[in-house]
Amino acid sequence: MSLSVKGYSLPRVVERDDYAAIRDRIIGLSRLHGLRPDWVETTRRQRFLLLWDTGGRVAARAIVPLYPGETPQLVDSLEEGLAHLFGDGWLKD
């Protein structure tokens, strides 16, 4: 089962080592919470993300690893860093 958000379906299970699933979860939850994701920088190993609120302020900054299976500590940090916006366990729900 999945959660539908304005024509966008959030995956029910997100594999912590799958960049595309993590990215899709961030995009879906951003829409649900009225935030605009902006991928501002990409390196060979990670992407830098800004989440903008409706007032044009940066609500959060995050590093999203392109190869999360290689850097589980970055995935943990990402999950903790966005918990204030998406709720605890947002990556697991």
Short mmCIF file of N, CA and C in Angstrom, two decimals:
data_model
loop_
_atom_site.label_atom_id
_atom_site.label_comp_id
_atom_site.label_asym_id
_atom_site.label_seq_id
_atom_site.Cartn_x
_atom_site.Cartn_y
_atom_site.Cartn_z
N MET A 1 0.84 -1.17 0.00
CA MET A 1 0.00 0.00 0.00
C MET A 1 0.89 1.24 0.00
N SER A 2 0.43 2.31 -0.63
CA SER A 2 1.21 3.54 -0.68
C SER A 2 0.33 4.73 -0.36
N LEU A 3 0.95 5.84 -0.03
CA LEU A 3 0.26 7.07 0.30
C LEU A 3 0.26 7.95 -0.94
N SER A 4 -0.92 8.44 -1.34
CA SER A 4 -1.01 9.26 -2.54
C SER A 4 -1.05 10.73 -2.17
N VAL A 5 -0.24 11.52 -2.86
CA VAL A 5 -0.14 12.95 -2.61
C VAL A 5 -0.28 13.68 -3.94
N LYS A 6 -1.44 14.29 -4.19
CA LYS A 6 -1.67 15.06 -5.42
C LYS A 6 -1.16 14.33 -6.65
N GLY A 7 -1.61 13.12 -6.85
CA GLY A 7 -1.20 12.36 -8.01
C GLY A 7 0.16 11.71 -7.90
N TYR A 8 0.81 11.85 -6.76
CA TYR A 8 2.13 11.28 -6.55
C TYR A 8 2.01 10.21 -5.47
N SER A 9 2.52 9.06 -5.72
CA SER A 9 2.41 7.96 -4.78
C SER A 9 3.73 7.75 -4.05
N LEU A 10 3.70 7.83 -2.72
CA LEU A 10 4.90 7.57 -1.92
C LEU A 10 5.08 6.07 -1.76
N PRO A 11 6.27 5.57 -2.02
CA PRO A 11 6.50 4.14 -1.81
C PRO A 11 6.32 3.80 -0.33
N ARG A 12 5.68 2.68 -0.06
CA ARG A 12 5.43 2.26 1.32
C ARG A 12 6.71 1.80 1.99
N VAL A 13 7.59 1.14 1.25
CA VAL A 13 8.85 0.66 1.78
C VAL A 13 9.97 1.31 0.99
N VAL A 14 10.91 1.89 1.69
CA VAL A 14 12.06 2.52 1.05
C VAL A 14 13.30 1.73 1.45
N GLU A 15 14.01 1.25 0.45
CA GLU A 15 15.27 0.57 0.71
C GLU A 15 16.32 1.62 1.03
N ARG A 16 16.97 1.48 2.17
CA ARG A 16 17.93 2.49 2.63
C ARG A 16 19.18 2.56 1.76
N ASP A 17 19.38 1.59 0.88
CA ASP A 17 20.55 1.63 0.02
C ASP A 17 20.20 1.99 -1.43
N ASP A 18 18.98 2.47 -1.66
CA ASP A 18 18.50 2.81 -3.00
C ASP A 18 18.31 4.32 -3.12
N TYR A 19 19.23 4.97 -3.83
CA TYR A 19 19.16 6.42 -3.98
C TYR A 19 17.83 6.88 -4.57
N ALA A 20 17.36 6.22 -5.62
CA ALA A 20 16.12 6.65 -6.28
C ALA A 20 14.94 6.59 -5.32
N ALA A 21 14.86 5.56 -4.48
CA ALA A 21 13.76 5.45 -3.52
C ALA A 21 13.83 6.55 -2.47
N ILE A 22 15.04 6.84 -2.00
CA ILE A 22 15.21 7.91 -1.01
C ILE A 22 14.84 9.26 -1.63
N ARG A 23 15.33 9.51 -2.86
CA ARG A 23 15.01 10.75 -3.56
C ARG A 23 13.49 10.90 -3.75
N ASP A 24 12.83 9.82 -4.20
CA ASP A 24 11.39 9.87 -4.42
C ASP A 24 10.63 10.12 -3.12
N ARG A 25 11.10 9.54 -2.03
CA ARG A 25 10.45 9.75 -0.72
C ARG A 25 10.59 11.22 -0.31
N ILE A 26 11.77 11.80 -0.51
CA ILE A 26 11.98 13.21 -0.18
C ILE A 26 11.07 14.10 -1.02
N ILE A 27 10.99 13.84 -2.31
CA ILE A 27 10.15 14.64 -3.19
C ILE A 27 8.68 14.53 -2.78
N GLY A 28 8.22 13.32 -2.53
CA GLY A 28 6.82 13.13 -2.14
C GLY A 28 6.48 13.78 -0.81
N LEU A 29 7.35 13.62 0.18
CA LEU A 29 7.09 14.23 1.49
C LEU A 29 7.20 15.76 1.41
N SER A 30 8.08 16.25 0.56
CA SER A 30 8.18 17.70 0.38
C SER A 30 6.87 18.26 -0.14
N ARG A 31 6.31 17.61 -1.14
CA ARG A 31 5.02 18.06 -1.68
C ARG A 31 3.93 17.99 -0.62
N LEU A 32 3.93 16.92 0.13
CA LEU A 32 2.93 16.75 1.19
C LEU A 32 3.01 17.86 2.22
N HIS A 33 4.22 18.34 2.52
CA HIS A 33 4.42 19.36 3.54
C HIS A 33 4.56 20.77 2.97
N GLY A 34 4.27 20.94 1.69
CA GLY A 34 4.32 22.26 1.08
C GLY A 34 5.71 22.83 0.91
N LEU A 35 6.69 21.96 0.71
CA LEU A 35 8.07 22.38 0.53
C LEU A 35 8.49 22.15 -0.92
N ARG A 36 9.46 22.92 -1.37
CA ARG A 36 9.97 22.76 -2.73
C ARG A 36 11.42 22.28 -2.65
N PRO A 37 11.68 21.07 -3.15
CA PRO A 37 13.06 20.58 -3.15
C PRO A 37 13.85 21.22 -4.29
N ASP A 38 15.09 21.54 -4.01
CA ASP A 38 15.97 22.15 -4.99
C ASP A 38 17.33 21.47 -4.87
N TRP A 39 17.69 20.70 -5.89
CA TRP A 39 18.97 19.99 -5.90
C TRP A 39 20.00 20.97 -6.44
N VAL A 40 20.76 21.58 -5.56
CA VAL A 40 21.62 22.71 -5.94
C VAL A 40 23.02 22.32 -6.37
N GLU A 41 23.48 21.16 -5.98
CA GLU A 41 24.86 20.78 -6.31
C GLU A 41 24.96 19.27 -6.33
N THR A 42 25.73 18.79 -7.25
CA THR A 42 25.96 17.36 -7.35
C THR A 42 27.45 17.10 -7.49
N THR A 43 27.93 16.15 -6.71
CA THR A 43 29.30 15.67 -6.88
C THR A 43 29.20 14.22 -7.36
N ARG A 44 30.30 13.58 -7.51
CA ARG A 44 30.29 12.19 -7.97
C ARG A 44 29.67 11.24 -6.97
N ARG A 45 29.63 11.61 -5.69
CA ARG A 45 29.16 10.71 -4.64
C ARG A 45 27.92 11.18 -3.90
N GLN A 46 27.53 12.45 -4.07
CA GLN A 46 26.39 12.96 -3.31
C GLN A 46 25.74 14.15 -3.98
N ARG A 47 24.50 14.43 -3.53
CA ARG A 47 23.78 15.60 -4.02
C ARG A 47 23.44 16.47 -2.81
N PHE A 48 23.51 17.78 -3.00
CA PHE A 48 23.17 18.72 -1.95
C PHE A 48 21.76 19.24 -2.22
N LEU A 49 20.92 19.17 -1.21
CA LEU A 49 19.51 19.48 -1.33
C LEU A 49 19.14 20.65 -0.43
N LEU A 50 18.36 21.58 -0.98
CA LEU A 50 17.72 22.62 -0.18
C LEU A 50 16.22 22.39 -0.25
N LEU A 51 15.54 22.54 0.88
CA LEU A 51 14.09 22.47 0.91
C LEU A 51 13.56 23.85 1.26
N TRP A 52 12.81 24.43 0.36
CA TRP A 52 12.28 25.79 0.51
C TRP A 52 10.84 25.74 0.99
N ASP A 53 10.49 26.64 1.92
CA ASP A 53 9.10 26.73 2.36
C ASP A 53 8.35 27.70 1.45
N THR A 54 7.06 27.87 1.70
CA THR A 54 6.24 28.73 0.84
C THR A 54 6.60 30.20 0.94
N GLY A 55 7.29 30.58 2.00
CA GLY A 55 7.72 31.97 2.16
C GLY A 55 9.06 32.27 1.50
N GLY A 56 9.62 31.28 0.82
CA GLY A 56 10.89 31.47 0.13
C GLY A 56 12.11 31.36 1.03
N ARG A 57 11.93 30.73 2.19
CA ARG A 57 13.04 30.53 3.12
C ARG A 57 13.50 29.07 3.04
N VAL A 58 14.78 28.86 3.28
CA VAL A 58 15.31 27.51 3.32
C VAL A 58 14.86 26.86 4.63
N ALA A 59 14.08 25.81 4.53
CA ALA A 59 13.59 25.10 5.71
C ALA A 59 14.59 24.04 6.17
N ALA A 60 15.38 23.52 5.23
CA ALA A 60 16.38 22.50 5.58
C ALA A 60 17.41 22.37 4.46
N ARG A 61 18.58 21.94 4.87
CA ARG A 61 19.67 21.59 3.95
C ARG A 61 20.05 20.15 4.24
N ALA A 62 20.40 19.42 3.20
CA ALA A 62 20.76 18.02 3.42
C ALA A 62 21.71 17.54 2.34
N ILE A 63 22.51 16.57 2.71
CA ILE A 63 23.36 15.86 1.75
C ILE A 63 22.71 14.50 1.53
N VAL A 64 22.46 14.19 0.27
CA VAL A 64 21.84 12.91 -0.10
C VAL A 64 22.89 12.10 -0.85
N PRO A 65 23.32 10.97 -0.28
CA PRO A 65 24.35 10.17 -0.95
C PRO A 65 23.81 9.46 -2.18
N LEU A 66 24.57 9.51 -3.27
CA LEU A 66 24.18 8.81 -4.50
C LEU A 66 24.36 7.30 -4.37
N TYR A 67 25.23 6.88 -3.48
CA TYR A 67 25.47 5.46 -3.23
C TYR A 67 25.27 5.18 -1.74
N PRO A 68 24.01 5.22 -1.29
CA PRO A 68 23.75 5.11 0.15
C PRO A 68 24.20 3.80 0.77
N GLY A 69 24.28 2.74 0.00
CA GLY A 69 24.74 1.47 0.55
C GLY A 69 26.19 1.52 1.00
N GLU A 70 26.96 2.42 0.40
CA GLU A 70 28.37 2.56 0.76
C GLU A 70 28.58 3.46 1.97
N THR A 71 27.59 4.32 2.26
CA THR A 71 27.74 5.29 3.35
C THR A 71 26.47 5.32 4.21
N PRO A 72 26.20 4.24 4.94
CA PRO A 72 24.98 4.22 5.75
C PRO A 72 24.93 5.32 6.80
N GLN A 73 26.09 5.79 7.25
CA GLN A 73 26.09 6.87 8.24
C GLN A 73 25.53 8.17 7.64
N LEU A 74 25.74 8.40 6.35
CA LEU A 74 25.14 9.57 5.70
C LEU A 74 23.63 9.44 5.59
N VAL A 75 23.15 8.23 5.38
CA VAL A 75 21.70 8.00 5.33
C VAL A 75 21.11 8.25 6.72
N ASP A 76 21.78 7.78 7.76
CA ASP A 76 21.32 8.05 9.13
C ASP A 76 21.28 9.55 9.40
N SER A 77 22.32 10.25 8.99
CA SER A 77 22.37 11.69 9.19
C SER A 77 21.27 12.40 8.41
N LEU A 78 21.02 11.95 7.19
CA LEU A 78 19.94 12.52 6.38
C LEU A 78 18.59 12.32 7.06
N GLU A 79 18.35 11.12 7.54
CA GLU A 79 17.08 10.82 8.20
C GLU A 79 16.89 11.67 9.46
N GLU A 80 17.93 11.79 10.26
CA GLU A 80 17.86 12.61 11.47
C GLU A 80 17.72 14.09 11.13
N GLY A 81 18.43 14.53 10.09
CA GLY A 81 18.42 15.94 9.72
C GLY A 81 17.10 16.44 9.17
N LEU A 82 16.30 15.56 8.58
CA LEU A 82 15.01 15.98 8.04
C LEU A 82 13.83 15.58 8.92
N ALA A 83 14.11 14.96 10.05
CA ALA A 83 13.04 14.52 10.96
C ALA A 83 12.20 15.68 11.47
N HIS A 84 12.80 16.86 11.64
CA HIS A 84 12.02 18.00 12.14
C HIS A 84 10.97 18.45 11.13
N LEU A 85 11.14 18.11 9.86
CA LEU A 85 10.16 18.45 8.84
C LEU A 85 9.19 17.32 8.54
N PHE A 86 9.72 16.10 8.42
CA PHE A 86 8.93 14.97 7.97
C PHE A 86 8.49 14.03 9.08
N GLY A 87 9.01 14.21 10.28
CA GLY A 87 8.67 13.34 11.41
C GLY A 87 9.70 12.24 11.59
N ASP A 88 9.78 11.73 12.80
CA ASP A 88 10.72 10.65 13.10
C ASP A 88 10.38 9.43 12.26
N GLY A 89 11.40 8.78 11.75
CA GLY A 89 11.20 7.57 10.97
C GLY A 89 10.63 7.80 9.59
N TRP A 90 10.76 9.01 9.07
CA TRP A 90 10.17 9.34 7.76
C TRP A 90 10.68 8.44 6.65
N LEU A 91 11.87 7.94 6.78
CA LEU A 91 12.43 7.08 5.75
C LEU A 91 11.92 5.65 5.88
N LYS A 92 11.48 5.30 7.06
CA LYS A 92 11.00 3.94 7.31
C LYS A 92 9.51 3.78 7.07
N ASP A 93 8.75 4.83 7.29
CA ASP A 93 7.28 4.75 7.19
C ASP A 93 6.80 4.52 5.78
#
